[in-house]
Short mmCIF file of C-alpha atoms in Angstrom, two decimals:
data_model
loop_
_atom_site.label_atom_id
_atom_site.label_comp_id
_atom_site.label_asym_id
_atom_site.label_seq_id
_atom_site.Cartn_x
_atom_site.Cartn_y
_atom_site.Cartn_z
CA UNK L 113 -21.95 21.06 20.97
CA UNK L 114 -20.60 18.34 18.76
CA UNK L 115 -21.97 17.55 16.55
CA UNK L 116 -22.45 13.46 15.51
CA UNK L 117 -19.48 11.49 13.68
CA UNK L 118 -20.22 9.53 10.51
CA UNK L 119 -16.81 7.75 9.10
CA UNK L 120 -17.01 5.73 5.68
CA UNK L 121 -14.23 4.06 4.10
CA UNK L 122 -13.53 2.75 0.31
CA UNK L 123 -11.89 -0.36 0.42
CA UNK L 124 -7.98 -0.26 0.20
CA UNK L 125 -7.00 -0.20 -3.64
CA UNK L 126 -4.92 -2.41 -4.77
CA UNK L 127 -1.93 -1.10 -6.36
CA UNK L 128 -0.50 -3.93 -9.15
CA UNK L 129 -2.15 -1.83 -12.46
CA UNK L 130 -4.22 1.41 -12.94
CA UNK L 131 -7.50 2.22 -11.53
CA UNK L 132 -10.53 1.08 -13.30
CA UNK L 133 -14.09 1.69 -13.23
CA UNK L 134 -14.76 -0.60 -10.68
CA UNK L 135 -12.77 1.53 -8.71
CA UNK L 136 -13.98 4.11 -8.94
CA UNK L 137 -17.68 2.89 -8.74
CA UNK L 138 -16.76 1.56 -5.13
CA UNK L 139 -15.50 5.52 -4.14
CA UNK L 140 -18.32 7.12 -6.04
CA UNK L 141 -20.52 5.34 -3.95
CA UNK L 142 -18.94 6.28 -0.62
CA UNK L 143 -18.26 10.05 -1.41
CA UNK L 144 -22.75 10.02 -2.28
CA UNK L 145 -23.16 9.35 1.16
CA UNK L 146 -20.31 11.22 2.51
CA UNK L 147 -21.55 14.40 1.14
CA UNK L 148 -24.83 13.68 1.85
CA UNK L 149 -24.45 12.76 5.77
CA UNK L 150 -22.21 15.98 5.75
CA UNK L 151 -25.41 18.19 4.90
CA UNK L 152 -27.13 16.44 7.64
CA UNK L 153 -25.22 18.37 9.64
CA UNK L 154 -22.05 15.17 10.61
CA UNK L 155 -18.91 15.42 11.20
CA UNK L 156 -17.74 13.21 8.48
CA UNK L 157 -14.22 11.54 8.16
CA UNK L 158 -13.84 9.76 4.83
CA UNK L 159 -11.12 7.21 4.42
CA UNK L 160 -9.48 5.71 1.67
CA UNK L 161 -5.68 4.50 0.53
CA UNK L 162 -4.10 1.44 -1.48
CA UNK L 163 -2.68 -1.70 -0.55
CA UNK L 164 0.64 -1.68 -1.39
CA UNK L 165 2.08 -5.24 0.21
CA UNK L 166 1.73 -9.13 -1.48
CA UNK L 167 3.26 -10.98 -3.23
CA UNK L 168 1.27 -9.65 -6.30
CA UNK L 169 3.33 -6.39 -5.15
CA UNK L 170 6.51 -8.05 -5.69
CA UNK L 171 6.04 -10.28 -8.63
CA UNK L 172 5.18 -6.79 -10.48
CA UNK L 173 7.68 -4.80 -9.23
CA UNK L 174 9.99 -7.35 -10.70
CA UNK L 175 9.05 -7.25 -13.60
CA UNK L 176 9.17 -3.22 -14.24
CA UNK L 177 12.84 -3.73 -12.43
CA UNK L 178 12.74 -1.69 -9.94
CA UNK L 179 12.42 -1.69 -6.13
CA UNK L 180 8.61 -2.39 -4.46
CA UNK L 181 8.54 0.36 -2.57
CA UNK L 182 9.43 2.24 -5.80
CA UNK L 183 7.11 0.39 -8.11
CA UNK L 184 4.29 1.24 -5.32
CA UNK L 185 4.73 4.47 -4.88
CA UNK L 186 4.62 5.34 -8.94
CA UNK L 187 1.41 3.26 -9.06
CA UNK L 188 0.21 4.61 -5.33
CA UNK L 189 0.18 8.31 -7.19
CA UNK L 190 -2.34 6.94 -9.95
CA UNK L 191 -5.50 6.50 -8.15
CA UNK L 192 -4.70 9.61 -5.46
CA UNK L 193 -5.32 11.26 -9.17
CA UNK L 194 -8.22 9.32 -9.52
CA UNK L 195 -9.61 10.60 -6.23
CA UNK L 196 -9.10 13.68 -6.93
CA UNK L 197 -10.46 13.65 -10.47
CA UNK L 198 -13.26 12.32 -9.83
CA UNK L 199 -14.22 14.93 -6.95
CA UNK L 200 -14.27 12.83 -4.28
CA UNK L 201 -14.03 14.53 -0.69
CA UNK L 202 -12.25 12.43 0.68
CA UNK L 203 -10.86 13.32 4.45
CA UNK L 204 -7.73 10.57 4.24
CA UNK L 205 -6.07 8.54 2.13
CA UNK L 206 -3.59 5.86 3.33
CA UNK L 207 -0.53 3.98 2.17
CA UNK L 208 0.18 1.00 3.47
CA UNK L 209 3.96 1.23 3.14
CA UNK L 210 3.73 4.31 5.72
CA UNK L 211 4.91 3.99 9.15
CA UNK L 212 1.96 4.50 10.66
CA UNK L 213 0.22 2.12 9.32
CA UNK L 214 3.29 -0.01 9.93
CA UNK L 215 3.19 0.57 13.08
CA UNK L 216 -0.46 0.66 14.02
CA UNK L 217 -0.46 -3.27 12.45
CA UNK L 218 2.29 -4.70 14.33
CA UNK L 219 0.82 -3.46 17.77
CA UNK L 220 -2.58 -6.04 16.22
CA UNK L 221 -0.89 -8.16 16.18
CA UNK L 222 0.92 -8.51 19.36
CA UNK L 223 -2.53 -7.64 20.81
CA UNK L 224 -4.00 -11.25 19.13
CA UNK L 225 -1.11 -13.03 19.97
CA UNK L 226 -1.35 -11.59 23.59
CA UNK L 227 -5.24 -13.19 23.63
CA UNK L 228 -4.07 -16.37 22.84
CA UNK L 229 -5.13 -16.00 18.85
CA UNK L 230 -1.99 -17.22 16.85
CA UNK L 231 0.14 -20.00 16.86
CA UNK L 232 2.78 -21.60 14.44
CA UNK L 233 2.14 -24.22 12.32
CA UNK L 234 3.36 -25.15 8.28
CA UNK L 235 0.16 -24.05 6.14
CA UNK L 236 -0.24 -26.48 2.78
CA UNK L 237 -2.67 -25.84 0.73
CA UNK L 238 -4.30 -23.63 -2.41
CA UNK L 239 -2.86 -20.51 -2.69
CA UNK L 240 -4.36 -18.07 -5.74
CA UNK L 241 -1.73 -15.51 -6.17
CA UNK L 242 -4.21 -12.60 -7.32
CA UNK L 243 -6.47 -12.29 -5.34
CA UNK L 244 -3.36 -12.74 -2.78
CA UNK L 245 -6.03 -15.28 -0.86
CA UNK L 246 -6.37 -19.07 -0.18
CA UNK L 247 -9.07 -21.60 -1.22
CA UNK L 248 -10.45 -24.97 0.05
CA UNK L 249 -10.41 -27.72 -3.03
CA UNK L 250 -14.23 -26.95 -2.96
CA UNK L 251 -13.72 -23.97 -3.80
CA UNK L 252 -11.31 -24.47 -6.90
CA UNK L 253 -11.82 -26.53 -10.02
CA UNK L 254 -9.37 -28.37 -12.57
CA UNK L 255 -10.63 -26.79 -16.28
CA UNK L 256 -9.25 -28.15 -19.58
CA UNK L 257 -5.82 -26.51 -19.80
CA UNK L 258 -4.83 -28.97 -16.57
CA UNK L 259 -4.34 -25.71 -14.10
CA UNK L 260 -6.24 -25.27 -11.12
CA UNK L 261 -8.69 -22.11 -10.57
CA UNK L 262 -10.52 -20.38 -8.04
CA UNK L 263 -14.15 -21.18 -9.24
CA UNK L 264 -14.57 -17.39 -7.45
CA UNK L 265 -12.54 -14.97 -9.06
CA UNK L 266 -11.51 -17.95 -12.17
CA UNK L 267 -8.25 -16.83 -11.14
CA UNK L 268 -5.37 -19.23 -10.96
CA UNK L 269 -4.27 -20.79 -7.81
CA UNK L 270 -0.56 -22.94 -6.43
CA UNK L 271 -0.10 -25.54 -4.32
CA UNK L 272 1.45 -23.84 -0.80
CA UNK L 273 4.02 -25.18 1.37
CA UNK L 274 5.42 -22.96 4.29
CA UNK L 275 5.99 -21.88 7.62
CA UNK L 276 3.14 -20.42 8.85
CA UNK L 277 1.98 -18.73 11.90
CA UNK L 278 -2.61 -19.12 12.04
CA UNK L 279 -4.76 -17.32 13.48
CA UNK L 280 -7.91 -19.75 15.14
CA UNK L 281 -10.41 -18.34 12.93
CA UNK L 282 -12.12 -21.48 13.30
CA UNK L 283 -13.02 -20.49 17.60
CA UNK L 284 -14.97 -17.05 16.05
CA UNK L 285 -18.05 -19.28 14.02
CA UNK L 286 -20.06 -19.26 17.13
CA UNK L 287 -19.48 -15.41 17.60
CA UNK L 288 -19.97 -14.29 14.00
CA UNK L 289 -23.24 -15.98 13.22
CA UNK L 290 -24.08 -14.57 16.56
CA UNK L 291 -23.43 -10.74 15.59
CA UNK L 292 -24.87 -11.62 11.70
CA UNK L 293 -28.66 -12.99 13.70
CA UNK L 294 -28.17 -10.26 15.88
CA UNK L 295 -27.74 -7.55 14.13
CA UNK L 296 -28.91 -8.09 10.74
CA UNK L 297 -28.14 -5.29 9.02
CA UNK L 298 -24.45 -5.20 9.82
CA UNK L 299 -24.24 -7.07 5.93
CA UNK L 300 -26.56 -5.59 3.17
CA UNK L 301 -27.41 -6.41 0.85
CA UNK L 302 -29.53 -8.95 2.83
CA UNK L 303 -28.44 -11.59 -0.22
CA UNK L 304 -25.05 -10.63 0.55
CA UNK L 305 -24.95 -11.56 3.95
CA UNK L 306 -27.64 -14.77 3.50
CA UNK L 307 -24.27 -16.23 1.08
CA UNK L 308 -21.84 -15.24 4.12
CA UNK L 309 -23.78 -16.76 6.87
CA UNK L 310 -23.59 -19.95 4.22
CA UNK L 311 -20.14 -19.84 4.43
CA UNK L 312 -19.97 -19.50 8.46
CA UNK L 313 -21.78 -21.91 9.08
CA UNK L 314 -20.40 -24.78 6.53
CA UNK L 315 -17.63 -24.54 9.35
CA UNK L 316 -13.88 -22.47 9.06
CA UNK L 317 -11.04 -23.14 9.69
CA UNK L 318 -7.64 -21.65 11.11
CA UNK L 319 -6.46 -18.26 9.14
CA UNK L 320 -2.87 -18.96 8.29
CA UNK L 321 -1.93 -15.17 8.81
CA UNK L 322 2.39 -15.14 7.67
CA UNK L 323 4.16 -15.68 4.51
CA UNK L 324 8.41 -16.19 3.84
CA UNK L 325 8.78 -17.53 0.29
CA UNK L 326 8.74 -13.46 -0.41
CA UNK L 327 9.68 -10.23 2.17
CA UNK L 328 7.32 -7.74 1.10
CA UNK L 329 5.14 -6.96 3.44
CA UNK L 330 5.08 -6.07 6.78
CA UNK L 331 7.46 -8.07 9.16
CA UNK L 332 5.91 -10.32 12.33
CA UNK L 333 6.97 -8.46 15.76
CA UNK L 334 9.51 -10.90 17.31
CA UNK L 335 9.78 -13.59 13.90
CA UNK L 336 11.37 -10.79 11.20
CA UNK L 337 11.35 -14.43 8.85
CA UNK L 338 7.34 -14.17 8.39
CA UNK L 339 5.91 -11.17 6.76
CA UNK L 340 2.01 -10.28 7.46
CA UNK L 341 -0.31 -12.12 5.42
CA UNK L 342 -1.38 -8.73 3.47
CA UNK L 343 -5.64 -9.20 4.19
CA UNK L 344 -4.46 -8.62 7.88
CA UNK L 345 -2.73 -6.31 7.22
CA UNK L 346 -4.68 -4.69 4.75
CA UNK L 347 -7.93 -4.54 6.43
CA UNK L 348 -6.05 -2.60 9.82
CA UNK L 349 -5.90 0.10 7.70
CA UNK L 350 -9.48 1.21 8.58
CA UNK L 351 -8.19 1.95 12.02
CA UNK L 352 -4.31 3.04 11.68
CA UNK L 353 -5.45 5.97 9.73
CA UNK L 354 -7.36 6.69 13.11
CA UNK L 355 -4.17 6.75 14.97
CA UNK L 356 -4.57 3.24 16.48
CA UNK L 357 -3.51 1.96 18.58
CA UNK L 358 -4.14 5.94 20.28
CA UNK L 359 -7.31 5.09 21.98
CA UNK L 360 -7.70 8.41 23.88
CA UNK L 361 -11.40 9.64 24.06
CA UNK L 362 -9.70 12.73 22.10
CA UNK L 363 -8.23 10.87 19.18
CA UNK L 364 -9.16 10.22 16.05
CA UNK L 365 -9.91 6.74 16.32
CA UNK L 366 -11.48 7.97 19.92
CA UNK L 367 -14.05 10.12 17.89
CA UNK L 368 -14.48 8.00 14.88
CA UNK L 369 -13.83 4.28 15.30
CA UNK L 370 -15.74 1.98 15.21
CA UNK L 371 -17.06 3.14 10.66
CA UNK L 372 -20.35 3.83 10.59
CA UNK L 373 -19.96 1.45 7.08
CA UNK L 374 -17.04 -0.42 4.76
CA UNK L 375 -18.26 -0.26 1.18
CA UNK L 376 -16.75 -2.36 -0.52
CA UNK L 377 -17.29 -5.00 -3.75
CA UNK L 378 -18.65 -8.46 -3.69
CA UNK L 379 -15.41 -10.30 -4.27
CA UNK L 380 -13.97 -8.68 -1.30
CA UNK L 381 -17.00 -9.50 1.12
CA UNK L 382 -15.01 -12.45 2.18
CA UNK L 383 -12.39 -10.49 3.79
CA UNK L 384 -14.12 -7.90 5.76
CA UNK L 385 -17.17 -9.73 7.06
CA UNK L 386 -16.14 -12.75 7.92
CA UNK L 387 -12.33 -11.98 8.55
CA UNK L 388 -12.33 -8.35 9.81
CA UNK L 389 -14.68 -8.74 12.34
CA UNK L 390 -13.15 -12.10 14.21
CA UNK L 391 -9.78 -10.01 14.40
CA UNK L 392 -11.35 -7.19 15.95
CA UNK L 393 -13.82 -9.55 18.16
CA UNK L 394 -9.92 -10.92 19.22
CA UNK L 395 -7.77 -8.08 20.14
CA UNK L 396 -11.43 -6.97 22.16
CA UNK L 397 -12.17 -3.92 19.65
CA UNK L 398 -15.32 -2.69 18.90
CA UNK L 399 -16.41 -3.99 15.28
CA UNK L 400 -17.97 -1.74 12.13
CA UNK L 401 -21.07 -1.34 12.17
CA UNK L 402 -22.11 -2.70 8.75
CA UNK L 403 -20.10 -4.01 5.67
CA UNK L 404 -22.31 -3.19 2.25
CA UNK L 405 -20.59 -5.16 -0.85
CA UNK L 406 -21.56 -4.25 -4.52
CA UNK L 407 -22.07 -5.61 -7.47
CA UNK L 408 -19.18 -5.86 -9.98
CA UNK L 409 -20.00 -4.21 -14.29
CA UNK L 410 -20.36 -5.91 -17.95
CA UNK L 411 -19.74 -3.59 -20.47
CA UNK L 412 -22.20 -3.95 -23.36
CA UNK L 413 -23.79 -7.46 -21.69
CA UNK L 414 -20.05 -8.88 -21.84
CA UNK L 415 -18.01 -9.69 -18.51
CA UNK L 416 -15.20 -6.97 -18.09
CA UNK L 417 -10.92 -8.16 -18.79
CA UNK L 418 -7.84 -7.69 -19.81
CA UNK L 419 -7.81 -9.36 -22.34
CA UNK L 420 -11.35 -8.82 -23.92
CA UNK L 421 -9.88 -5.01 -23.82
CA UNK L 422 -13.28 -4.18 -22.99
CA UNK L 423 -11.96 -2.85 -19.00
CA UNK L 424 -14.00 0.66 -19.12
CA UNK L 425 -11.26 3.55 -18.53
CA UNK L 426 -13.49 6.56 -16.04
CA UNK L 427 -11.07 9.03 -17.60
CA UNK L 428 -13.03 8.45 -20.56
CA UNK L 429 -16.01 8.27 -19.24
CA UNK L 430 -16.23 12.16 -17.83
CA UNK L 431 -14.53 12.99 -21.14
CA UNK L 432 -17.19 11.48 -22.81
CA UNK L 433 -19.51 12.48 -20.94
CA UNK L 434 -18.97 14.86 -18.40
CA UNK L 435 -17.98 14.29 -14.55
CA UNK L 436 -21.84 14.72 -12.85
CA UNK L 437 -22.71 13.05 -15.61
CA UNK L 438 -20.63 10.07 -15.28
CA UNK L 439 -21.54 9.66 -12.00
CA UNK L 440 -25.22 10.31 -11.47
CA UNK L 441 -26.02 7.14 -14.13
CA UNK L 442 -23.65 5.07 -12.65
CA UNK L 443 -25.71 5.62 -9.01
CA UNK L 444 -29.26 5.47 -11.06
CA UNK L 445 -28.72 3.29 -13.62
CA UNK L 446 -28.76 -0.14 -11.10
CA UNK L 447 -30.26 -1.28 -8.33
CA UNK L 448 -27.10 -0.88 -6.15
CA UNK L 449 -25.72 -3.65 -4.44
CA UNK L 450 -26.05 -5.62 -7.81
CA UNK L 451 -24.84 -6.23 -11.31
CA UNK L 452 -24.84 -4.57 -13.53
CA UNK L 453 -23.98 -3.54 -17.54
CA UNK L 454 -22.56 -0.07 -18.51
CA UNK L 455 -23.47 0.69 -22.16
CA UNK L 456 -23.63 3.90 -24.11
CA UNK L 457 -26.81 4.07 -25.36
CA UNK L 458 -28.05 3.71 -22.12
CA UNK L 459 -26.38 6.53 -20.87
CA UNK L 460 -26.96 8.67 -23.56
CA UNK L 461 -30.30 8.08 -22.72
CA UNK L 462 -29.72 8.82 -19.39
CA UNK L 463 -28.40 12.07 -19.28
CA UNK L 464 -30.89 13.54 -23.01
CA UNK L 465 -34.12 12.22 -20.38
CA UNK L 466 -33.17 12.24 -17.14
CA UNK L 467 -31.41 15.73 -16.76
CA UNK L 468 -31.03 17.42 -19.86
CA UNK L 469 -34.77 17.33 -20.49
CA UNK L 470 -36.59 16.37 -17.33
CA UNK L 471 -33.97 18.35 -14.62
CA UNK L 472 -31.81 21.08 -16.97
CA UNK L 473 -34.71 22.53 -18.78
CA UNK L 474 -37.12 22.71 -16.14
CA UNK L 475 -34.40 24.60 -14.12
CA UNK L 476 -33.49 26.29 -17.59
CA UNK L 477 -37.03 27.67 -17.97
CA UNK L 478 -37.76 28.60 -14.63
CA UNK L 479 -35.00 30.12 -13.90
CA UNK L 480 -35.23 32.45 -17.00
CA UNK L 481 -38.40 33.51 -16.39
CA UNK L 482 -38.08 34.65 -13.36
CA UNK L 483 -35.12 36.43 -14.90
CA UNK L 484 -36.50 37.84 -17.29
CA UNK L 485 -40.22 38.40 -15.89
CA UNK L 486 -38.94 39.43 -12.20
CA UNK L 487 -36.56 42.08 -12.12
CA UNK L 488 -33.74 39.53 -12.22
CA UNK L 489 -34.59 38.88 -8.05
CA UNK L 490 -36.98 35.95 -6.60
CA UNK L 491 -41.18 37.28 -6.68
CA UNK L 492 -43.10 38.72 -4.26
CA UNK L 493 -45.69 35.71 -3.92
CA UNK L 494 -49.67 36.09 -4.29
CA UNK L 495 -51.65 33.57 -2.01
CA UNK L 496 -51.20 30.22 -2.88
CA UNK L 497 -53.46 27.86 -4.31
CA UNK L 498 -54.67 24.61 -3.95
CA UNK L 499 -52.03 23.37 -6.36
CA UNK L 500 -49.30 25.72 -5.46
CA UNK L 501 -48.87 24.07 -1.66
CA UNK L 502 -49.43 20.48 -2.64
CA UNK L 503 -45.97 20.80 -5.08
CA UNK L 504 -44.24 22.77 -2.43
CA UNK L 505 -45.41 19.62 -0.13
CA UNK L 506 -44.25 17.18 -2.35
CA UNK L 507 -40.84 18.99 -2.88
CA UNK L 508 -40.82 18.73 1.80
CA UNK L 509 -41.85 15.24 1.81
CA UNK L 510 -39.36 13.96 -0.55
CA UNK L 511 -36.50 14.26 2.64
CA UNK L 512 -37.82 11.71 4.48
CA UNK L 513 -37.37 8.76 1.29
CA UNK L 514 -34.21 10.25 -0.09
CA UNK L 515 -32.64 9.69 3.87
CA UNK L 516 -34.17 6.66 4.16
CA UNK L 517 -33.31 5.23 1.08
CA UNK L 518 -29.29 6.85 1.95
CA UNK L 519 -29.41 4.72 5.28
CA UNK L 520 -30.10 1.40 2.83
CA UNK L 521 -27.36 2.58 0.50
CA UNK L 522 -30.12 2.19 -1.96
CA UNK L 523 -28.64 5.36 -4.34
CA UNK L 524 -31.21 4.53 -7.32
CA UNK L 525 -33.62 4.77 -4.85
CA UNK L 526 -33.18 8.44 -4.12
CA UNK L 527 -32.53 9.10 -7.13
CA UNK L 528 -36.07 7.96 -8.03
CA UNK L 529 -37.44 9.75 -5.20
CA UNK L 530 -35.72 13.49 -7.00
CA UNK L 531 -36.78 11.93 -9.79
CA UNK L 532 -40.05 11.61 -9.21
CA UNK L 533 -40.37 15.03 -7.70
CA UNK L 534 -38.53 16.59 -10.63
CA UNK L 535 -41.64 14.98 -12.95
CA UNK L 536 -44.47 16.30 -10.29
CA UNK L 537 -42.66 19.86 -11.37
CA UNK L 538 -42.63 19.55 -15.06
CA UNK L 539 -46.12 18.64 -14.95
CA UNK L 540 -47.27 21.68 -12.55
CA UNK L 541 -45.08 24.24 -14.40
CA UNK L 542 -47.46 22.56 -18.05
CA UNK L 543 -50.79 23.26 -15.97
CA UNK L 544 -49.57 26.95 -14.42
CA UNK L 545 -48.13 27.84 -17.57
CA UNK L 546 -46.39 30.52 -16.53
CA UNK L 547 -45.92 31.86 -19.87
CA UNK L 548 -49.34 32.44 -21.35
CA UNK L 549 -49.69 33.52 -16.96
CA UNK L 550 -47.22 36.35 -17.95
CA UNK L 551 -50.09 37.80 -20.79
CA UNK L 552 -53.19 37.21 -18.79
CA UNK L 553 -52.35 37.28 -14.71
CA UNK L 554 -48.53 38.94 -13.60
CA UNK L 555 -49.00 38.44 -10.25
CA UNK L 556 -50.59 34.76 -10.99
CA UNK L 557 -47.09 34.05 -13.20
CA UNK L 558 -44.68 35.58 -10.25
CA UNK L 559 -46.82 32.61 -7.50
CA UNK L 560 -45.83 29.77 -9.91
CA UNK L 561 -42.50 30.83 -10.44
CA UNK L 562 -41.52 31.54 -6.95
CA UNK L 563 -43.22 28.20 -5.64
CA UNK L 564 -41.16 26.89 -8.70
CA UNK L 565 -37.50 28.14 -7.60
CA UNK L 566 -38.44 27.12 -4.44
CA UNK L 567 -38.82 23.47 -5.65
CA UNK L 568 -36.07 23.55 -8.00
CA UNK L 569 -33.32 24.50 -4.97
CA UNK L 570 -35.04 21.64 -3.28
CA UNK L 571 -34.40 19.64 -5.51
CA UNK L 572 -31.35 20.14 -6.47
CA UNK L 573 -30.55 20.53 -2.51
CA UNK L 574 -31.10 16.50 -2.70
CA UNK L 575 -28.97 16.04 -6.18
CA UNK L 576 -26.07 17.29 -4.79
CA UNK L 577 -24.42 14.81 -3.35
CA UNK L 578 -24.75 12.81 -6.58
CA UNK L 579 -23.91 15.34 -9.20
CA UNK L 580 -22.07 18.32 -6.29
CA UNK L 581 -20.45 20.85 -9.73
CA UNK L 582 -23.56 20.85 -11.89
CA UNK L 583 -25.65 21.56 -8.70
CA UNK L 584 -23.54 23.55 -7.69
CA UNK L 585 -23.56 26.63 -10.39
CA UNK L 586 -27.54 26.16 -10.09
CA UNK L 587 -28.26 27.02 -6.44
CA UNK L 588 -25.44 29.79 -7.47
CA UNK L 589 -27.90 30.61 -9.96
CA UNK L 590 -30.44 30.99 -6.10
CA UNK L 591 -28.01 32.66 -5.04
CA UNK L 592 -27.06 30.27 -2.36
CA UNK L 593 -22.60 30.28 -2.52
CA UNK L 594 -22.25 26.82 -0.12
CA UNK L 595 -19.82 28.68 0.94
CA UNK L 596 -18.76 26.07 4.37
CA UNK L 597 -21.27 23.19 2.66
CA UNK L 598 -25.28 22.96 2.27
CA UNK L 599 -26.69 21.83 4.66
CA UNK L 600 -30.10 20.08 4.82
CA UNK L 601 -30.67 22.28 8.49
CA UNK L 602 -32.35 24.56 5.85
CA UNK L 603 -34.06 22.24 3.10
CA UNK L 604 -37.05 23.75 4.05
CA UNK L 605 -36.75 27.23 4.46
CA UNK L 606 -38.37 29.06 1.48
CA UNK L 607 -37.05 31.49 -0.51
CA UNK L 608 -36.47 35.20 0.20
CA UNK L 609 -38.36 37.08 -2.60
CA UNK L 610 -36.63 40.17 -4.18
CA UNK L 611 -33.33 37.83 -3.74
CA UNK L 612 -31.15 39.25 -6.77
CA UNK L 613 -30.39 35.86 -8.38
CA UNK L 614 -27.76 35.64 -11.60
CA UNK L 615 -28.58 34.25 -15.47
CA UNK L 616 -28.98 31.24 -15.82
CA UNK L 617 -27.64 28.76 -18.39
CA UNK L 618 -28.12 25.77 -19.33
CA UNK L 619 -26.22 22.94 -16.90
CA UNK L 620 -26.77 19.74 -18.35
CA UNK L 621 -26.53 19.85 -22.60
CA UNK L 622 -28.69 17.30 -24.74
CA UNK L 623 -25.55 14.16 -25.70
CA UNK L 624 -24.60 13.86 -28.93
CA UNK L 625 -23.20 11.85 -30.67
CA UNK L 626 -20.34 12.22 -32.44
CA UNK L 627 -20.67 12.25 -36.59
CA UNK L 628 -18.08 9.59 -36.81
CA UNK L 629 -20.66 7.60 -34.30
CA UNK L 630 -23.11 8.30 -35.86
#
């Protein structure tokens, strides 16, 4: 029996600079989602990659004194390394300079052309090279330095006049509005959907989809004086990575398209929620099921910028705090979809209160008692009391709560539900006091420890997509190796008494700031 499929994508990252916290954040959200869906039994395809064409890349390569392809070869590696070093479980990494991508994008162009949605003309308007985006005049402003900037991004715009092919975006205004109204969850969170709806209802202009003032891009089929607009090129990666135009039922495209989730930053939502579905409609291809736009991070209350020197390096966070600790903080601290602020004090509080004290200490003290007092094996329980039944019922019910939040990409709420169970488990242990029962009622002690071993197992399975390394270590203490991956199908199963467990060790140490920071 074939498994249900789930296709999730990050945006492909622009290779004009090294990766930062924004890249890690988007990919982490996708990784958590992908891991959870795999645990649910889905055949998951998780795609990430790099966007390597456009004027900005050409300029950066020229500045570096090397050919654009050599430049992208060098910088793309840093994004591939980030994905590997952060433990992301992606199935594919696509580069827009690959042959499979070029041929697929050119076929998409041909289909748009055959559908009568492309025409030749001339473009005059404001263009931000840094954003690789066109702006209406009312989306720009003149600042004190006399230069004009895009209001949304703050990037300088220039007046561009050049021959161009256009896509009839205006013809899709009503169809897009109908899409948003008929599928309210097509864009999440709801606040972003409202922004997009307002933009589209305000009127769409036809979109320039080729450039002639630079050459670093994919040539337009039949007119190689033009290269494709970088966003048409980039957005198509979601289907070219699946082997488009091979649409056979047993092909990757046939199995996984349409995408279940495109995860993006809020700054590129318009491209994904307006341009991309319009291109697909025009080409007669199925639409993705959801576009989720998350917010931005600030650093200790300040907007992140290279000029301020406060760019957050994900490698520095991992080196200082640990990989799983960083993953947990980024998914827990801020309601996913909102903007959030990184602060060292908040990070350290989460590490010590949530991970070291609440969760780590719970697991350590319970598993240590089992190892020392139950012959190093899962104890045999006696008759369960109402308190035992209650905590087991709570631990069993939390899966449904977590799954519901994950379906909405409310990662912070999923973690709140898990840590609600952690808190309840700590109360149960304190009330039952197995360390006292050891002297007064050893049989009851074994029952309490048996109950808690099962609760800890369930907590750890649910936390696994967020902190895969630490939770795998904890599960290994319970002799669950995870070979072939952990499965939520066995979530309600109870541990078999008599199974030997490994001697536990601390998984989440308390964070103590170095003396130089104290």
